[in-house]
Amino acid sequence: MTNSEKRSSRISRYWIAGLVVVFILIGFGLVFISINQSVQSLTNATEPRDALATSNDDCVTCHRDETPGIVQQYSFSTMAAAEVSCRDCHEVQREYPMAVEHEGTFILSAPTSGMCAECHQQEVAEFNQSRHGLPAYIAVFGSKDLSVEHLALYESIPEGQYAPDKSRNAIAALEGPDMTKFTCEGCHNVGKPAADGSVGQCQKCHLRHQYSLEQARKPETCNACHIGPDHPQFEIYQESPHGIAYATMGDNWHWDAEAGTLSTEDFPAATCAICHMSGFGNQSTTHDVGDRLTWYLFAPVSTRRPNWEDNMNAMQGICIECHNENFISNFYIDADKATERVNIWVLKSQEIIKPLQEAGLLTAAPFDEPIDYTFFNLWHHWGRTAKFGTWMQGPDYAQWHGAYEVLHDLAELQEMVNEKLHEVGEGD
Ligand code: HEC
Ligand code: HEC
Ligand code: HEC
Ligand code: HEC
Ligand code: HEC
Ligand code: HEC
Ligand code: HEC
Ligand code: HEC
């Protein structure tokens, strides 16, 4: 090797050593950055950011003392993190319906869905087209006091006016307003019309002020209203395999996953929201809870809905993520038959009571004699429960709180009718 050759090989060795050192340093740097990021995401996951910590908006600073719970909850919401302020929901012009003067400005004590619509137009529009909107309110109070705008909105809902039996309005009237504020209204105000022309109380499902997706998605949220002898959807769910999966493994599901992106990785079994609302499989998120329903199950005698085929395909588009096609179509064939079986029983009850109606042997007043209750319970409690239990995998509700009670009431109704006919010397 010549001197110059030695020198150039030494130089290239320095170069190589230098490059190795640089690569090692870059490597350390990358490892450091990634560790740092995962530590950060860990701390983010366990300690969400208090988005209002440095806020000097006077709504925030004063309410941190006056109503600390509200500021605390809102400060950990994704909306606060996205810089949506108290004022965005509460502050209005002086002339806005229901505005009250407050600390040098005007606010709504309870922001309406009209305020949400500023930013969530689609959710509000879907909600307004659903039976959670005006139909829920009208179920109790009727439509006579609606404004012209609200009436037009009500009339535009394809499934809105399907209200075959309003005997429950009579119950509301019997109980009177002292009670209905705590009874019917507690659930049916979800669709209460507001003075600014908007409809509904989103806070029935989105508890303020955290607006947590986890909270809205959990079945307990629906449980506020979908329980009890006449619509025990929550109890049925609890005894279904889907509900068992939720109760035993739900802790590990991805409750906060971004809406519209949910898959079986996030939810390996179905919840109320997955089947009726969430974007899942080939279905997008909807606030129209009727969108995936085939039947009017709540009716005494069920008929199919206006767009039932599209709706059925939509619901089956959810099931197909976890069940195969034959399983689902067989399930629908069987559940259709059970629905029609209950229809036959309810029609029979109407036949049984007919002689009394024709002979004028029932009093004109609703719910003033035991037979009115038996006739009503038969379809309103037991007939519907049998159908709900069938469709949502609750065998005890389909059977012992459903079909069995229908048969029992049919026998009792027949006996009551015979007795009344006997009293006036008709029948045997
Ligand atoms: C200087 C203090 C202060 C400021 C500033 C302030 N508030 Fe209040 N706010 C109060 C107090 C006190 C109450 C009554 C609390 C109670 O009744 O317990 C109240 C009540 C409310 C209520 C309930 C009203 C009702 O009728 O039930 C709302 C909503 C509200 N504030 C929102 C806001 C918003 C939005 C802002 C900013 C535009 C704001 N506040 C600014 C002190 C303040
Ligand atoms: C996303 C919309 C939204 C935002 C943002 C919001 N609120 Fe509210 N707030 C509501 C709704 C809806 C209600 C009515 C809830 C009800 O009727 O149960 C309410 C009710 C209230 C009440 C009365 C509740 C009671 O129990 O007395 C106060 C006070 C209040 N908000 C303060 C605030 C403050 C302070 C902020 C900001 C830190 C804030 N809100 C941000 C929607 C919002
Ligand atoms: C000024 C605009 C604005 C208003 C008014 C508003 N929101 Fe929001 N909201 C947002 C934004 C922006 C987000 C997205 C936050 C994110 O995903 O990072 C959001 C997210 C949400 C979420 C999803 C939370 C999550 O974790 O993904 C719910 C639920 C919600 N809003 C409900 C409401 C309701 C109910 C009202 C009316 C009472 C309302 N919002 C009013 C802007 C608004
Ligand atoms: C615990 C909550 C709750 C209470 C309290 C309640 N309802 Fe309902 N109601 C519901 C639910 C949930 C449905 C929907 C059942 C379904 O679709 O399967 C419903 C359905 C109805 C329907 C049928 C739908 C329609 O538009 O024709 C009527 C009518 C009705 N309720 C009237 C009343 C009256 C009147 C009262 C008070 C006497 C009352 N409800 C009390 C939750 C409630
Ligand atoms: C019957 C209960 C219920 C009612 C009432 C309700 N929501 Fe929701 N909302 C949900 C559920 C459940 C989700 C989560 C859907 C999912 O799993 O992705 C949700 C999600 C949302 C989201 C985030 C989803 C998205 O697409 O970005 C917004 C925003 C929202 N709701 C706004 C509203 C507004 C505004 C109202 C009132 C008009 C309202 N919600 C009424 C149950 C409800
Ligand atoms: C505050 C009470 C309330 C809550 C909470 C509630 N609902 Fe309802 N829901 C009702 C009422 C009332 C009706 C019946 C309205 C009518 O038919 O007149 C109804 C009807 C329905 C229907 C039938 C709609 C139709 O077209 O016949 C479905 C499906 C439904 N709700 C699903 C849900 C789910 C899923 C949740 C939870 C994410 C939920 N609801 C939360 C009160 C509630
Ligand atoms: C596995 C999917 C699934 C789950 C989970 C589920 N449902 Fe359903 N739900 C259905 C199907 C399917 C029907 C019948 C649809 C039809 O009419 O074709 C139904 C019917 C209903 C109805 C009756 C609507 C009417 O016409 O009267 C209501 C209300 C309802 N579900 C609410 C709930 C609630 C609340 C929960 C949770 C406690 C829940 N569902 C859980 C699939 C589901
Ligand atoms: C996210 C996944 C998922 C979705 C979506 C889903 N299911 Fe299921 N389903 C399950 C799981 C898990 C089981 C439990 C299987 C077992 O018994 O081992 C189950 C069980 C069932 C059963 C068996 C009931 C029994 O008593 O053995 C029926 C029927 C059923 N599902 C119907 C439906 C229908 C109808 C739909 C759509 C409306 C649906 N499922 C949507 C996951 C799902």
PDB file of C-alpha atoms in Angstrom, residues 18-223:
ATOM      1  CA  GLY A  18     -18.384   8.794  11.585  1.00  0.00           C
ATOM      2  CA  LEU A  19     -21.424   7.575   9.652  1.00  0.00           C
ATOM      3  CA  VAL A  20     -21.936   4.698  12.144  1.00  0.00           C
ATOM      4  CA  VAL A  21     -21.905   7.188  15.017  1.00  0.00           C
ATOM      5  CA  VAL A  22     -24.389   9.443  13.203  1.00  0.00           C
ATOM      6  CA  PHE A  23     -26.732   6.500  12.523  1.00  0.00           C
ATOM      7  CA  ILE A  24     -26.524   5.376  16.159  1.00  0.00           C
ATOM      8  CA  LEU A  25     -27.368   8.886  17.306  1.00  0.00           C
ATOM      9  CA  ILE A  26     -30.314   9.121  14.886  1.00  0.00           C
ATOM     10  CA  GLY A  27     -31.438   5.693  16.109  1.00  0.00           C
ATOM     11  CA  PHE A  28     -31.313   6.827  19.754  1.00  0.00           C
ATOM     12  CA  GLY A  29     -33.151   9.979  18.787  1.00  0.00           C
ATOM     13  CA  LEU A  30     -35.967   8.032  17.107  1.00  0.00           C
ATOM     14  CA  VAL A  31     -36.285   5.631  20.026  1.00  0.00           C
ATOM     15  CA  PHE A  32     -36.360   8.587  22.417  1.00  0.00           C
ATOM     16  CA  ILE A  33     -39.075  10.391  20.402  1.00  0.00           C
ATOM     17  CA  SER A  34     -41.228   7.283  20.139  1.00  0.00           C
ATOM     18  CA  ILE A  35     -40.897   6.446  23.866  1.00  0.00           C
ATOM     19  CA  ASN A  36     -41.737  10.029  24.634  1.00  0.00           C
ATOM     20  CA  GLN A  37     -44.821   9.845  22.399  1.00  0.00           C
ATOM     21  CA  SER A  38     -46.089   6.636  23.892  1.00  0.00           C
ATOM     22  CA  VAL A  39     -45.588   7.985  27.399  1.00  0.00           C
ATOM     23  CA  GLN A  40     -47.508  11.066  26.322  1.00  0.00           C
ATOM     24  CA  SER A  41     -50.351   9.047  24.804  1.00  0.00           C
ATOM     25  CA  LEU A  42     -50.451   6.932  27.967  1.00  0.00           C
ATOM     26  CA  THR A  43     -50.764   9.992  30.145  1.00  0.00           C
ATOM     27  CA  ASN A  44     -53.355  11.411  27.714  1.00  0.00           C
ATOM     28  CA  ALA A  45     -55.371   8.230  28.006  1.00  0.00           C
ATOM     29  CA  THR A  46     -55.388   8.237  31.782  1.00  0.00           C
ATOM     30  CA  GLU A  47     -55.426  11.985  32.375  1.00  0.00           C
ATOM     31  CA  PRO A  48     -57.522  13.817  29.783  1.00  0.00           C
ATOM     32  CA  ARG A  49     -56.629  17.445  29.263  1.00  0.00           C
ATOM     33  CA  ASP A  50     -58.530  20.068  31.248  1.00  0.00           C
ATOM     34  CA  ALA A  51     -59.311  22.183  28.203  1.00  0.00           C
ATOM     35  CA  LEU A  52     -60.538  25.140  30.254  1.00  0.00           C
ATOM     36  CA  ALA A  53     -57.577  25.262  32.674  1.00  0.00           C
ATOM     37  CA  THR A  54     -56.288  28.565  31.304  1.00  0.00           C
ATOM     38  CA  SER A  55     -59.599  30.008  30.093  1.00  0.00           C
ATOM     39  CA  ASN A  56     -60.322  33.581  31.131  1.00  0.00           C
ATOM     40  CA  ASP A  57     -63.819  33.657  29.637  1.00  0.00           C
ATOM     41  CA  ASP A  58     -65.910  35.046  32.493  1.00  0.00           C
ATOM     42  CA  CYS A  59     -68.617  32.358  32.049  1.00  0.00           C
ATOM     43  CA  VAL A  60     -65.909  29.864  32.954  1.00  0.00           C
ATOM     44  CA  THR A  61     -64.136  31.776  35.699  1.00  0.00           C
ATOM     45  CA  CYS A  62     -67.283  32.756  37.564  1.00  0.00           C
ATOM     46  CA  HIS A  63     -68.988  29.384  37.136  1.00  0.00           C
ATOM     47  CA  ARG A  64     -65.877  27.597  38.368  1.00  0.00           C
ATOM     48  CA  ASP A  65     -66.972  29.002  41.744  1.00  0.00           C
ATOM     49  CA  GLU A  66     -70.756  29.033  41.274  1.00  0.00           C
ATOM     50  CA  THR A  67     -71.309  25.624  39.644  1.00  0.00           C
ATOM     51  CA  PRO A  68     -67.927  23.848  39.750  1.00  0.00           C
ATOM     52  CA  GLY A  69     -69.449  20.525  38.679  1.00  0.00           C
ATOM     53  CA  ILE A  70     -70.567  21.951  35.348  1.00  0.00           C
ATOM     54  CA  VAL A  71     -67.237  23.579  34.506  1.00  0.00           C
ATOM     55  CA  GLN A  72     -65.352  20.467  35.599  1.00  0.00           C
ATOM     56  CA  GLN A  73     -67.463  18.165  33.401  1.00  0.00           C
ATOM     57  CA  TYR A  74     -67.379  20.416  30.378  1.00  0.00           C
ATOM     58  CA  SER A  75     -63.633  20.997  30.633  1.00  0.00           C
ATOM     59  CA  PHE A  76     -62.997  17.292  29.950  1.00  0.00           C
ATOM     60  CA  SER A  77     -65.336  17.061  26.951  1.00  0.00           C
ATOM     61  CA  THR A  78     -64.090  16.745  23.390  1.00  0.00           C
ATOM     62  CA  MET A  79     -66.202  19.797  22.556  1.00  0.00           C
ATOM     63  CA  ALA A  80     -64.277  21.971  25.010  1.00  0.00           C
ATOM     64  CA  ALA A  81     -61.049  20.577  23.549  1.00  0.00           C
ATOM     65  CA  ALA A  82     -62.345  21.655  20.122  1.00  0.00           C
ATOM     66  CA  GLU A  83     -62.808  25.169  21.571  1.00  0.00           C
ATOM     67  CA  VAL A  84     -66.599  25.150  21.623  1.00  0.00           C
ATOM     68  CA  SER A  85     -67.454  27.611  24.408  1.00  0.00           C
ATOM     69  CA  CYS A  86     -70.255  27.989  26.947  1.00  0.00           C
ATOM     70  CA  ARG A  87     -71.477  30.886  24.833  1.00  0.00           C
ATOM     71  CA  ASP A  88     -71.806  28.752  21.685  1.00  0.00           C
ATOM     72  CA  CYS A  89     -74.646  26.830  23.314  1.00  0.00           C
ATOM     73  CA  HIS A  90     -76.041  29.321  25.821  1.00  0.00           C
ATOM     74  CA  GLU A  91     -75.640  32.867  24.516  1.00  0.00           C
ATOM     75  CA  VAL A  92     -78.404  34.370  22.333  1.00  0.00           C
ATOM     76  CA  GLN A  93     -79.737  37.750  21.190  1.00  0.00           C
ATOM     77  CA  ARG A  94     -82.102  39.613  23.504  1.00  0.00           C
ATOM     78  CA  GLU A  95     -85.126  38.881  21.263  1.00  0.00           C
ATOM     79  CA  TYR A  96     -84.485  35.116  21.019  1.00  0.00           C
ATOM     80  CA  PRO A  97     -87.443  33.093  22.400  1.00  0.00           C
ATOM     81  CA  MET A  98     -86.882  32.124  26.070  1.00  0.00           C
ATOM     82  CA  ALA A  99     -83.813  34.419  26.405  1.00  0.00           C
ATOM     83  CA  VAL A 100     -83.070  35.534  29.976  1.00  0.00           C
ATOM     84  CA  GLU A 101     -80.783  38.409  30.947  1.00  0.00           C
ATOM     85  CA  HIS A 102     -77.615  37.199  32.638  1.00  0.00           C
ATOM     86  CA  GLU A 103     -74.392  38.999  33.619  1.00  0.00           C
ATOM     87  CA  GLY A 104     -74.561  41.639  30.886  1.00  0.00           C
ATOM     88  CA  THR A 105     -75.731  39.323  28.125  1.00  0.00           C
ATOM     89  CA  PHE A 106     -78.664  37.053  27.216  1.00  0.00           C
ATOM     90  CA  ILE A 107     -78.666  33.303  27.608  1.00  0.00           C
ATOM     91  CA  LEU A 108     -80.853  30.229  27.345  1.00  0.00           C
ATOM     92  CA  SER A 109     -81.121  28.336  30.656  1.00  0.00           C
ATOM     93  CA  ALA A 110     -81.575  25.129  28.696  1.00  0.00           C
ATOM     94  CA  PRO A 111     -80.112  25.370  25.172  1.00  0.00           C
ATOM     95  CA  THR A 112     -82.433  23.856  22.560  1.00  0.00           C
ATOM     96  CA  SER A 113     -81.540  21.481  19.738  1.00  0.00           C
ATOM     97  CA  GLY A 114     -81.716  24.624  17.581  1.00  0.00           C
ATOM     98  CA  MET A 115     -78.397  25.652  19.200  1.00  0.00           C
ATOM     99  CA  CYS A 116     -76.839  22.233  18.477  1.00  0.00           C
ATOM    100  CA  ALA A 117     -78.058  22.519  14.862  1.00  0.00           C
ATOM    101  CA  GLU A 118     -75.586  25.376  14.306  1.00  0.00           C
ATOM    102  CA  CYS A 119     -72.854  22.730  14.251  1.00  0.00           C
ATOM    103  CA  HIS A 120     -74.622  19.357  14.074  1.00  0.00           C
ATOM    104  CA  GLN A 121     -77.143  19.965  11.321  1.00  0.00           C
ATOM    105  CA  GLN A 122     -77.284  16.358  10.142  1.00  0.00           C
ATOM    106  CA  GLU A 123     -77.845  14.768  13.571  1.00  0.00           C
ATOM    107  CA  VAL A 124     -80.621  17.271  14.290  1.00  0.00           C
ATOM    108  CA  ALA A 125     -82.297  16.696  10.892  1.00  0.00           C
ATOM    109  CA  GLU A 126     -82.243  12.912  11.387  1.00  0.00           C
ATOM    110  CA  PHE A 127     -83.543  13.205  14.921  1.00  0.00           C
ATOM    111  CA  ASN A 128     -86.373  15.466  13.701  1.00  0.00           C
ATOM    112  CA  GLN A 129     -87.456  12.810  11.200  1.00  0.00           C
ATOM    113  CA  SER A 130     -87.645  10.119  13.894  1.00  0.00           C
ATOM    114  CA  ARG A 131     -90.302   9.036  16.389  1.00  0.00           C
ATOM    115  CA  HIS A 132     -87.957  10.343  19.128  1.00  0.00           C
ATOM    116  CA  GLY A 133     -88.893  13.789  17.772  1.00  0.00           C
ATOM    117  CA  LEU A 134     -92.428  15.243  17.662  1.00  0.00           C
ATOM    118  CA  PRO A 135     -94.253  11.867  17.555  1.00  0.00           C
ATOM    119  CA  ALA A 136     -92.945  11.059  21.053  1.00  0.00           C
ATOM    120  CA  TYR A 137     -94.451  14.272  22.436  1.00  0.00           C
ATOM    121  CA  ILE A 138     -97.670  13.996  20.444  1.00  0.00           C
ATOM    122  CA  ALA A 139     -98.170  10.457  21.789  1.00  0.00           C
ATOM    123  CA  VAL A 140     -99.044  12.101  25.108  1.00  0.00           C
ATOM    124  CA  PHE A 141    -100.293  15.604  24.299  1.00  0.00           C
ATOM    125  CA  GLY A 142    -101.733  15.269  20.808  1.00  0.00           C
ATOM    126  CA  SER A 143    -101.000  17.741  18.024  1.00  0.00           C
ATOM    127  CA  LYS A 144    -103.665  20.393  18.717  1.00  0.00           C
ATOM    128  CA  ASP A 145    -101.293  22.935  20.340  1.00  0.00           C
ATOM    129  CA  LEU A 146     -98.473  22.695  17.778  1.00  0.00           C
ATOM    130  CA  SER A 147     -97.324  25.808  15.905  1.00  0.00           C
ATOM    131  CA  VAL A 148     -97.814  25.887  12.134  1.00  0.00           C
ATOM    132  CA  GLU A 149     -94.096  25.123  11.614  1.00  0.00           C
ATOM    133  CA  HIS A 150     -94.100  22.228  14.039  1.00  0.00           C
ATOM    134  CA  LEU A 151     -97.247  20.782  12.492  1.00  0.00           C
ATOM    135  CA  ALA A 152     -95.624  20.942   9.039  1.00  0.00           C
ATOM    136  CA  LEU A 153     -92.544  19.170  10.403  1.00  0.00           C
ATOM    137  CA  TYR A 154     -94.716  16.507  12.043  1.00  0.00           C
ATOM    138  CA  GLU A 155     -96.580  15.936   8.797  1.00  0.00           C
ATOM    139  CA  SER A 156     -93.306  15.467   6.909  1.00  0.00           C
ATOM    140  CA  ILE A 157     -92.226  12.474   9.023  1.00  0.00           C
ATOM    141  CA  PRO A 158     -93.045   9.353   6.995  1.00  0.00           C
ATOM    142  CA  GLU A 159     -93.665   7.229  10.076  1.00  0.00           C
ATOM    143  CA  GLY A 160     -94.840  10.080  12.269  1.00  0.00           C
ATOM    144  CA  GLN A 161     -98.568   9.839  12.088  1.00  0.00           C
ATOM    145  CA  TYR A 162     -98.806   6.134  12.607  1.00  0.00           C
ATOM    146  CA  ALA A 163    -100.559   6.219  15.968  1.00  0.00           C
ATOM    147  CA  PRO A 164    -103.286   3.646  15.855  1.00  0.00           C
ATOM    148  CA  ASP A 165    -104.248   3.692  19.508  1.00  0.00           C
ATOM    149  CA  LYS A 166    -104.317   6.690  21.784  1.00  0.00           C
ATOM    150  CA  SER A 167    -106.041   5.050  24.751  1.00  0.00           C
ATOM    151  CA  ARG A 168    -103.021   6.145  26.759  1.00  0.00           C
ATOM    152  CA  ASN A 169    -103.926   9.817  26.316  1.00  0.00           C
ATOM    153  CA  ALA A 170    -106.947   8.896  28.403  1.00  0.00           C
ATOM    154  CA  ILE A 171    -104.653   7.546  31.119  1.00  0.00           C
ATOM    155  CA  ALA A 172    -102.685  10.810  31.089  1.00  0.00           C
ATOM    156  CA  ALA A 173    -105.961  12.722  31.439  1.00  0.00           C
ATOM    157  CA  LEU A 174    -107.114  10.487  34.304  1.00  0.00           C
ATOM    158  CA  GLU A 175    -103.856  10.889  36.185  1.00  0.00           C
ATOM    159  CA  GLY A 176    -103.767  14.646  35.549  1.00  0.00           C
ATOM    160  CA  PRO A 177    -100.911  17.163  35.161  1.00  0.00           C
ATOM    161  CA  ASP A 178     -99.691  16.820  38.783  1.00  0.00           C
ATOM    162  CA  MET A 179     -98.609  13.306  37.889  1.00  0.00           C
ATOM    163  CA  THR A 180     -97.806  13.509  34.148  1.00  0.00           C
ATOM    164  CA  LYS A 181     -94.929  15.940  34.800  1.00  0.00           C
ATOM    165  CA  PHE A 182     -93.169  13.053  36.528  1.00  0.00           C
ATOM    166  CA  THR A 183     -94.623  10.190  34.486  1.00  0.00           C
ATOM    167  CA  CYS A 184     -95.319  10.495  30.745  1.00  0.00           C
ATOM    168  CA  GLU A 185     -93.279  13.695  30.370  1.00  0.00           C
ATOM    169  CA  GLY A 186     -90.171  12.171  31.943  1.00  0.00           C
ATOM    170  CA  CYS A 187     -89.811   9.967  28.874  1.00  0.00           C
ATOM    171  CA  HIS A 188     -91.878  11.565  26.113  1.00  0.00           C
ATOM    172  CA  ASN A 189     -90.335  15.063  26.466  1.00  0.00           C
ATOM    173  CA  VAL A 190     -87.437  13.683  24.433  1.00  0.00           C
ATOM    174  CA  GLY A 191     -89.488  15.103  21.534  1.00  0.00           C
ATOM    175  CA  LYS A 192     -90.847  18.260  23.172  1.00  0.00           C
ATOM    176  CA  PRO A 193     -91.245  21.213  20.797  1.00  0.00           C
ATOM    177  CA  ALA A 194     -89.412  24.450  21.774  1.00  0.00           C
ATOM    178  CA  ALA A 195     -90.436  28.091  21.346  1.00  0.00           C
ATOM    179  CA  ASP A 196     -87.623  28.753  18.821  1.00  0.00           C
ATOM    180  CA  GLY A 197     -89.156  26.266  16.368  1.00  0.00           C
ATOM    181  CA  SER A 198     -86.723  23.452  17.186  1.00  0.00           C
ATOM    182  CA  VAL A 199     -87.655  20.067  18.638  1.00  0.00           C
ATOM    183  CA  GLY A 200     -86.405  17.718  21.298  1.00  0.00           C
ATOM    184  CA  GLN A 201     -84.057  17.367  24.209  1.00  0.00           C
ATOM    185  CA  CYS A 202     -80.739  15.928  23.072  1.00  0.00           C
ATOM    186  CA  GLN A 203     -79.680  15.928  26.751  1.00  0.00           C
ATOM    187  CA  LYS A 204     -82.010  12.974  27.384  1.00  0.00           C
ATOM    188  CA  CYS A 205     -79.279  10.821  25.795  1.00  0.00           C
ATOM    189  CA  HIS A 206     -76.260  13.179  25.908  1.00  0.00           C
ATOM    190  CA  LEU A 207     -75.966  14.069  29.570  1.00  0.00           C
ATOM    191  CA  ARG A 208     -74.515  17.535  29.879  1.00  0.00           C
ATOM    192  CA  HIS A 209     -71.865  18.728  30.241  1.00  0.00           C
ATOM    193  CA  GLN A 210     -69.421  15.969  29.350  1.00  0.00           C
ATOM    194  CA  TYR A 211     -71.132  14.835  26.129  1.00  0.00           C
ATOM    195  CA  SER A 212     -69.328  11.514  26.374  1.00  0.00           C
ATOM    196  CA  LEU A 213     -69.772   9.055  23.521  1.00  0.00           C
ATOM    197  CA  GLU A 214     -69.284   6.190  25.981  1.00  0.00           C
ATOM    198  CA  GLN A 215     -72.205   7.400  28.067  1.00  0.00           C
ATOM    199  CA  ALA A 216     -74.517   7.859  25.035  1.00  0.00           C
ATOM    200  CA  ARG A 217     -73.604   4.456  23.624  1.00  0.00           C
ATOM    201  CA  LYS A 218     -74.138   2.370  26.730  1.00  0.00           C
ATOM    202  CA  PRO A 219     -77.481   0.525  27.002  1.00  0.00           C
ATOM    203  CA  GLU A 220     -78.134   2.103  30.416  1.00  0.00           C
ATOM    204  CA  THR A 221     -78.794   5.380  28.592  1.00  0.00           C
ATOM    205  CA  CYS A 222     -81.703   3.820  26.672  1.00  0.00           C
ATOM    206  CA  ASN A 223     -82.770   2.115  29.891  1.00  0.00           C
TER     207      ASN A 223
END
